[in-house]
Amino acid sequence: MQVSTKFTIALHVLLAVKYFEKDNKLTSDFLSASIGSNPVIIRNIMSQLREAGIIDIKRGPGGMRITRDLKDISFLDIYKAVETNGQGELFNFHEKPNPNCPVGKRIYPVLDQSLLAVQEKFEEALQDHSLEELYERLD
């Protein structure tokens, strides 16, 4: 299992937004310079965070702001915003196991319960951490 860089980029975006909100206009170009990533990638992640209600983006001089207290934004909120593409599933099954194979025809139900338990523990762990704890460590 591997979580893509979108998750850590989203964390970086949100921390930078909070850190620089008073002194800088927060654009994708500004954030991409901090993150070391392409502004298009940053815009895509910003869009996902906006769709999840984590940030608000105003065109022009309005800039960007975080919509709620950092303590109220969990790692799970951010993960779901940028990683799951609305599906919410941590594990994806291969599409065409052989239905004539004794393992292939039963693999989905055999894996399903165990993988669901793993996902639940993973999500519980993400829920236990907030953006606030990261922000406090910046100083």
PDB file of C-alpha atoms in Angstrom:
ATOM      1  CA  MET A   1       0.000   0.000   0.000  1.00  0.00           C
ATOM      2  CA  GLN A   2       1.168   3.468  -0.764  1.00  0.00           C
ATOM      3  CA  VAL A   3      -0.530   6.791  -0.313  1.00  0.00           C
ATOM      4  CA  SER A   4       0.357   9.130  -3.152  1.00  0.00           C
ATOM      5  CA  THR A   5       2.190  12.414  -2.703  1.00  0.00           C
ATOM      6  CA  LYS A   6      -1.138  14.237  -3.062  1.00  0.00           C
ATOM      7  CA  PHE A   7      -1.766  13.708   0.652  1.00  0.00           C
ATOM      8  CA  THR A   8       1.512  15.245   1.832  1.00  0.00           C
ATOM      9  CA  ILE A   9       1.251  18.019  -0.760  1.00  0.00           C
ATOM     10  CA  ALA A  10      -2.237  18.827   0.545  1.00  0.00           C
ATOM     11  CA  LEU A  11      -0.865  18.968   4.098  1.00  0.00           C
ATOM     12  CA  HIS A  12       1.923  21.287   2.909  1.00  0.00           C
ATOM     13  CA  VAL A  13      -0.588  23.498   1.052  1.00  0.00           C
ATOM     14  CA  LEU A  14      -2.785  23.861   4.116  1.00  0.00           C
ATOM     15  CA  LEU A  15       0.111  24.575   6.471  1.00  0.00           C
ATOM     16  CA  ALA A  16       1.506  27.171   4.071  1.00  0.00           C
ATOM     17  CA  VAL A  17      -1.905  28.797   3.693  1.00  0.00           C
ATOM     18  CA  LYS A  18      -2.193  29.163   7.453  1.00  0.00           C
ATOM     19  CA  TYR A  19       1.410  30.269   7.910  1.00  0.00           C
ATOM     20  CA  PHE A  20       1.452  32.892   5.141  1.00  0.00           C
ATOM     21  CA  GLU A  21      -2.196  34.013   5.138  1.00  0.00           C
ATOM     22  CA  LYS A  22      -1.578  37.419   6.717  1.00  0.00           C
ATOM     23  CA  ASP A  23       1.462  38.480   4.717  1.00  0.00           C
ATOM     24  CA  ASN A  24       1.160  36.981   1.248  1.00  0.00           C
ATOM     25  CA  LYS A  25      -1.313  36.483  -1.556  1.00  0.00           C
ATOM     26  CA  LEU A  26      -1.666  32.726  -1.685  1.00  0.00           C
ATOM     27  CA  THR A  27      -1.637  31.593  -5.284  1.00  0.00           C
ATOM     28  CA  SER A  28      -0.767  28.249  -6.818  1.00  0.00           C
ATOM     29  CA  ASP A  29       2.492  29.794  -8.054  1.00  0.00           C
ATOM     30  CA  PHE A  30       3.396  30.967  -4.544  1.00  0.00           C
ATOM     31  CA  LEU A  31       2.517  27.570  -3.035  1.00  0.00           C
ATOM     32  CA  SER A  32       4.293  25.610  -5.757  1.00  0.00           C
ATOM     33  CA  ALA A  33       7.501  27.510  -4.925  1.00  0.00           C
ATOM     34  CA  SER A  34       7.212  26.373  -1.299  1.00  0.00           C
ATOM     35  CA  ILE A  35       6.300  22.802  -2.199  1.00  0.00           C
ATOM     36  CA  GLY A  36       8.633  22.365  -5.146  1.00  0.00           C
ATOM     37  CA  SER A  37       5.875  21.116  -7.404  1.00  0.00           C
ATOM     38  CA  ASN A  38       4.158  22.168 -10.598  1.00  0.00           C
ATOM     39  CA  PRO A  39       1.460  24.873 -10.112  1.00  0.00           C
ATOM     40  CA  VAL A  40      -1.023  22.722 -12.074  1.00  0.00           C
ATOM     41  CA  ILE A  41      -0.687  19.938  -9.504  1.00  0.00           C
ATOM     42  CA  ILE A  42      -1.188  22.475  -6.722  1.00  0.00           C
ATOM     43  CA  ARG A  43      -4.299  23.880  -8.437  1.00  0.00           C
ATOM     44  CA  ASN A  44      -5.760  20.384  -8.778  1.00  0.00           C
ATOM     45  CA  ILE A  45      -5.194  19.640  -5.104  1.00  0.00           C
ATOM     46  CA  MET A  46      -6.566  23.065  -4.134  1.00  0.00           C
ATOM     47  CA  SER A  47      -9.674  22.275  -6.168  1.00  0.00           C
ATOM     48  CA  GLN A  48     -10.132  18.977  -4.325  1.00  0.00           C
ATOM     49  CA  LEU A  49      -9.686  20.702  -0.966  1.00  0.00           C
ATOM     50  CA  ARG A  50     -12.241  23.321  -2.007  1.00  0.00           C
ATOM     51  CA  GLU A  51     -14.739  20.654  -3.092  1.00  0.00           C
ATOM     52  CA  ALA A  52     -14.306  19.007   0.320  1.00  0.00           C
ATOM     53  CA  GLY A  53     -15.053  22.326   2.046  1.00  0.00           C
ATOM     54  CA  ILE A  54     -11.611  22.584   3.636  1.00  0.00           C
ATOM     55  CA  ILE A  55     -10.572  25.775   1.846  1.00  0.00           C
ATOM     56  CA  ASP A  56     -12.332  28.663   0.178  1.00  0.00           C
ATOM     57  CA  ILE A  57     -10.786  30.223  -2.914  1.00  0.00           C
ATOM     58  CA  LYS A  58     -11.621  33.697  -4.163  1.00  0.00           C
ATOM     59  CA  ARG A  59     -10.514  34.714  -7.620  1.00  0.00           C
ATOM     60  CA  GLY A  60      -8.418  37.824  -8.006  1.00  0.00           C
ATOM     61  CA  PRO A  61      -7.165  39.566  -4.883  1.00  0.00           C
ATOM     62  CA  GLY A  62      -9.393  37.462  -2.605  1.00  0.00           C
ATOM     63  CA  GLY A  63      -6.906  34.619  -2.306  1.00  0.00           C
ATOM     64  CA  MET A  64      -7.489  31.516  -0.258  1.00  0.00           C
ATOM     65  CA  ARG A  65      -8.445  30.707   3.312  1.00  0.00           C
ATOM     66  CA  ILE A  66      -8.993  27.635   5.445  1.00  0.00           C
ATOM     67  CA  THR A  67     -12.674  27.308   6.294  1.00  0.00           C
ATOM     68  CA  ARG A  68     -12.468  25.946   9.841  1.00  0.00           C
ATOM     69  CA  ASP A  69     -10.156  25.708  12.827  1.00  0.00           C
ATOM     70  CA  LEU A  70      -7.060  23.587  12.260  1.00  0.00           C
ATOM     71  CA  LYS A  71      -8.007  21.367  15.202  1.00  0.00           C
ATOM     72  CA  ASP A  72     -11.205  20.496  13.314  1.00  0.00           C
ATOM     73  CA  ILE A  73      -9.415  19.288  10.179  1.00  0.00           C
ATOM     74  CA  SER A  74      -8.218  15.728  10.577  1.00  0.00           C
ATOM     75  CA  PHE A  75      -5.755  13.863   8.419  1.00  0.00           C
ATOM     76  CA  LEU A  76      -8.749  11.722   7.423  1.00  0.00           C
ATOM     77  CA  ASP A  77     -10.576  14.789   6.079  1.00  0.00           C
ATOM     78  CA  ILE A  78      -7.579  15.653   3.941  1.00  0.00           C
ATOM     79  CA  TYR A  79      -6.979  12.063   2.866  1.00  0.00           C
ATOM     80  CA  LYS A  80     -10.586  11.675   1.738  1.00  0.00           C
ATOM     81  CA  ALA A  81     -10.436  14.983  -0.103  1.00  0.00           C
ATOM     82  CA  VAL A  82      -7.392  14.187  -2.225  1.00  0.00           C
ATOM     83  CA  GLU A  83      -6.816  10.430  -2.274  1.00  0.00           C
ATOM     84  CA  THR A  84     -10.052   8.489  -2.587  1.00  0.00           C
ATOM     85  CA  ASN A  85     -11.589  10.159  -5.641  1.00  0.00           C
ATOM     86  CA  GLY A  86     -14.966   9.887  -3.957  1.00  0.00           C
ATOM     87  CA  GLN A  87     -14.792   6.096  -3.700  1.00  0.00           C
ATOM     88  CA  GLY A  88     -13.547   5.871  -0.148  1.00  0.00           C
ATOM     89  CA  GLU A  89     -11.847   2.533  -0.682  1.00  0.00           C
ATOM     90  CA  LEU A  90      -8.259   2.106   0.420  1.00  0.00           C
ATOM     91  CA  PHE A  91      -7.800  -1.156  -1.464  1.00  0.00           C
ATOM     92  CA  ASN A  92      -8.847  -1.833  -5.022  1.00  0.00           C
ATOM     93  CA  PHE A  93      -9.476  -5.320  -6.332  1.00  0.00           C
ATOM     94  CA  HIS A  94      -8.028  -6.623  -9.537  1.00  0.00           C
ATOM     95  CA  GLU A  95     -10.835  -6.767 -12.068  1.00  0.00           C
ATOM     96  CA  LYS A  96     -10.989 -10.248 -13.566  1.00  0.00           C
ATOM     97  CA  PRO A  97     -10.024 -13.153 -11.345  1.00  0.00           C
ATOM     98  CA  ASN A  98     -10.668 -16.498 -13.004  1.00  0.00           C
ATOM     99  CA  PRO A  99     -14.167 -17.670 -11.997  1.00  0.00           C
ATOM    100  CA  ASN A 100     -13.166 -21.269 -12.777  1.00  0.00           C
ATOM    101  CA  CYS A 101     -10.305 -21.191 -10.257  1.00  0.00           C
ATOM    102  CA  PRO A 102     -11.194 -22.199  -6.675  1.00  0.00           C
ATOM    103  CA  VAL A 103      -9.164 -19.228  -5.378  1.00  0.00           C
ATOM    104  CA  GLY A 104     -10.200 -16.797  -8.124  1.00  0.00           C
ATOM    105  CA  LYS A 105     -13.911 -17.339  -7.663  1.00  0.00           C
ATOM    106  CA  ARG A 106     -13.734 -16.704  -3.901  1.00  0.00           C
ATOM    107  CA  ILE A 107     -10.980 -14.112  -3.622  1.00  0.00           C
ATOM    108  CA  TYR A 108     -13.257 -11.073  -3.249  1.00  0.00           C
ATOM    109  CA  PRO A 109     -15.293 -12.363  -0.285  1.00  0.00           C
ATOM    110  CA  VAL A 110     -12.154 -13.835   1.321  1.00  0.00           C
ATOM    111  CA  LEU A 111     -10.262 -10.517   1.150  1.00  0.00           C
ATOM    112  CA  ASP A 112     -13.167  -8.158   1.657  1.00  0.00           C
ATOM    113  CA  GLN A 113     -13.691  -8.519   5.418  1.00  0.00           C
ATOM    114  CA  SER A 114      -9.988  -8.387   6.290  1.00  0.00           C
ATOM    115  CA  LEU A 115      -9.255  -5.426   4.047  1.00  0.00           C
ATOM    116  CA  LEU A 116     -12.253  -3.549   5.395  1.00  0.00           C
ATOM    117  CA  ALA A 117     -10.909  -4.046   8.939  1.00  0.00           C
ATOM    118  CA  VAL A 118      -7.490  -2.726   7.861  1.00  0.00           C
ATOM    119  CA  GLN A 119      -9.101   0.304   6.226  1.00  0.00           C
ATOM    120  CA  GLU A 120     -11.141   1.045   9.344  1.00  0.00           C
ATOM    121  CA  LYS A 121      -8.003   1.006  11.536  1.00  0.00           C
ATOM    122  CA  PHE A 122      -6.147   3.192   9.031  1.00  0.00           C
ATOM    123  CA  GLU A 123      -8.997   5.714   8.989  1.00  0.00           C
ATOM    124  CA  GLU A 124      -9.214   5.707  12.796  1.00  0.00           C
ATOM    125  CA  ALA A 125      -5.497   6.501  12.970  1.00  0.00           C
ATOM    126  CA  LEU A 126      -5.887   9.344  10.453  1.00  0.00           C
ATOM    127  CA  GLN A 127      -8.833  10.699  12.437  1.00  0.00           C
ATOM    128  CA  ASP A 128      -6.636  10.896  15.546  1.00  0.00           C
ATOM    129  CA  HIS A 129      -4.371  13.539  13.995  1.00  0.00           C
ATOM    130  CA  SER A 130      -5.215  17.114  13.094  1.00  0.00           C
ATOM    131  CA  LEU A 131      -3.701  19.879  11.034  1.00  0.00           C
ATOM    132  CA  GLU A 132      -3.297  21.843  14.266  1.00  0.00           C
ATOM    133  CA  GLU A 133      -0.708  19.422  15.660  1.00  0.00           C
ATOM    134  CA  LEU A 134       1.419  19.858  12.538  1.00  0.00           C
ATOM    135  CA  TYR A 135       1.075  23.624  12.591  1.00  0.00           C
ATOM    136  CA  GLU A 136       2.211  23.758  16.214  1.00  0.00           C
ATOM    137  CA  ARG A 137       5.375  21.882  15.239  1.00  0.00           C
ATOM    138  CA  LEU A 138       6.312  24.487  12.629  1.00  0.00           C
ATOM    139  CA  ASP A 139       7.550  26.904  15.282  1.00  0.00           C
TER     140      ASP A 139
END
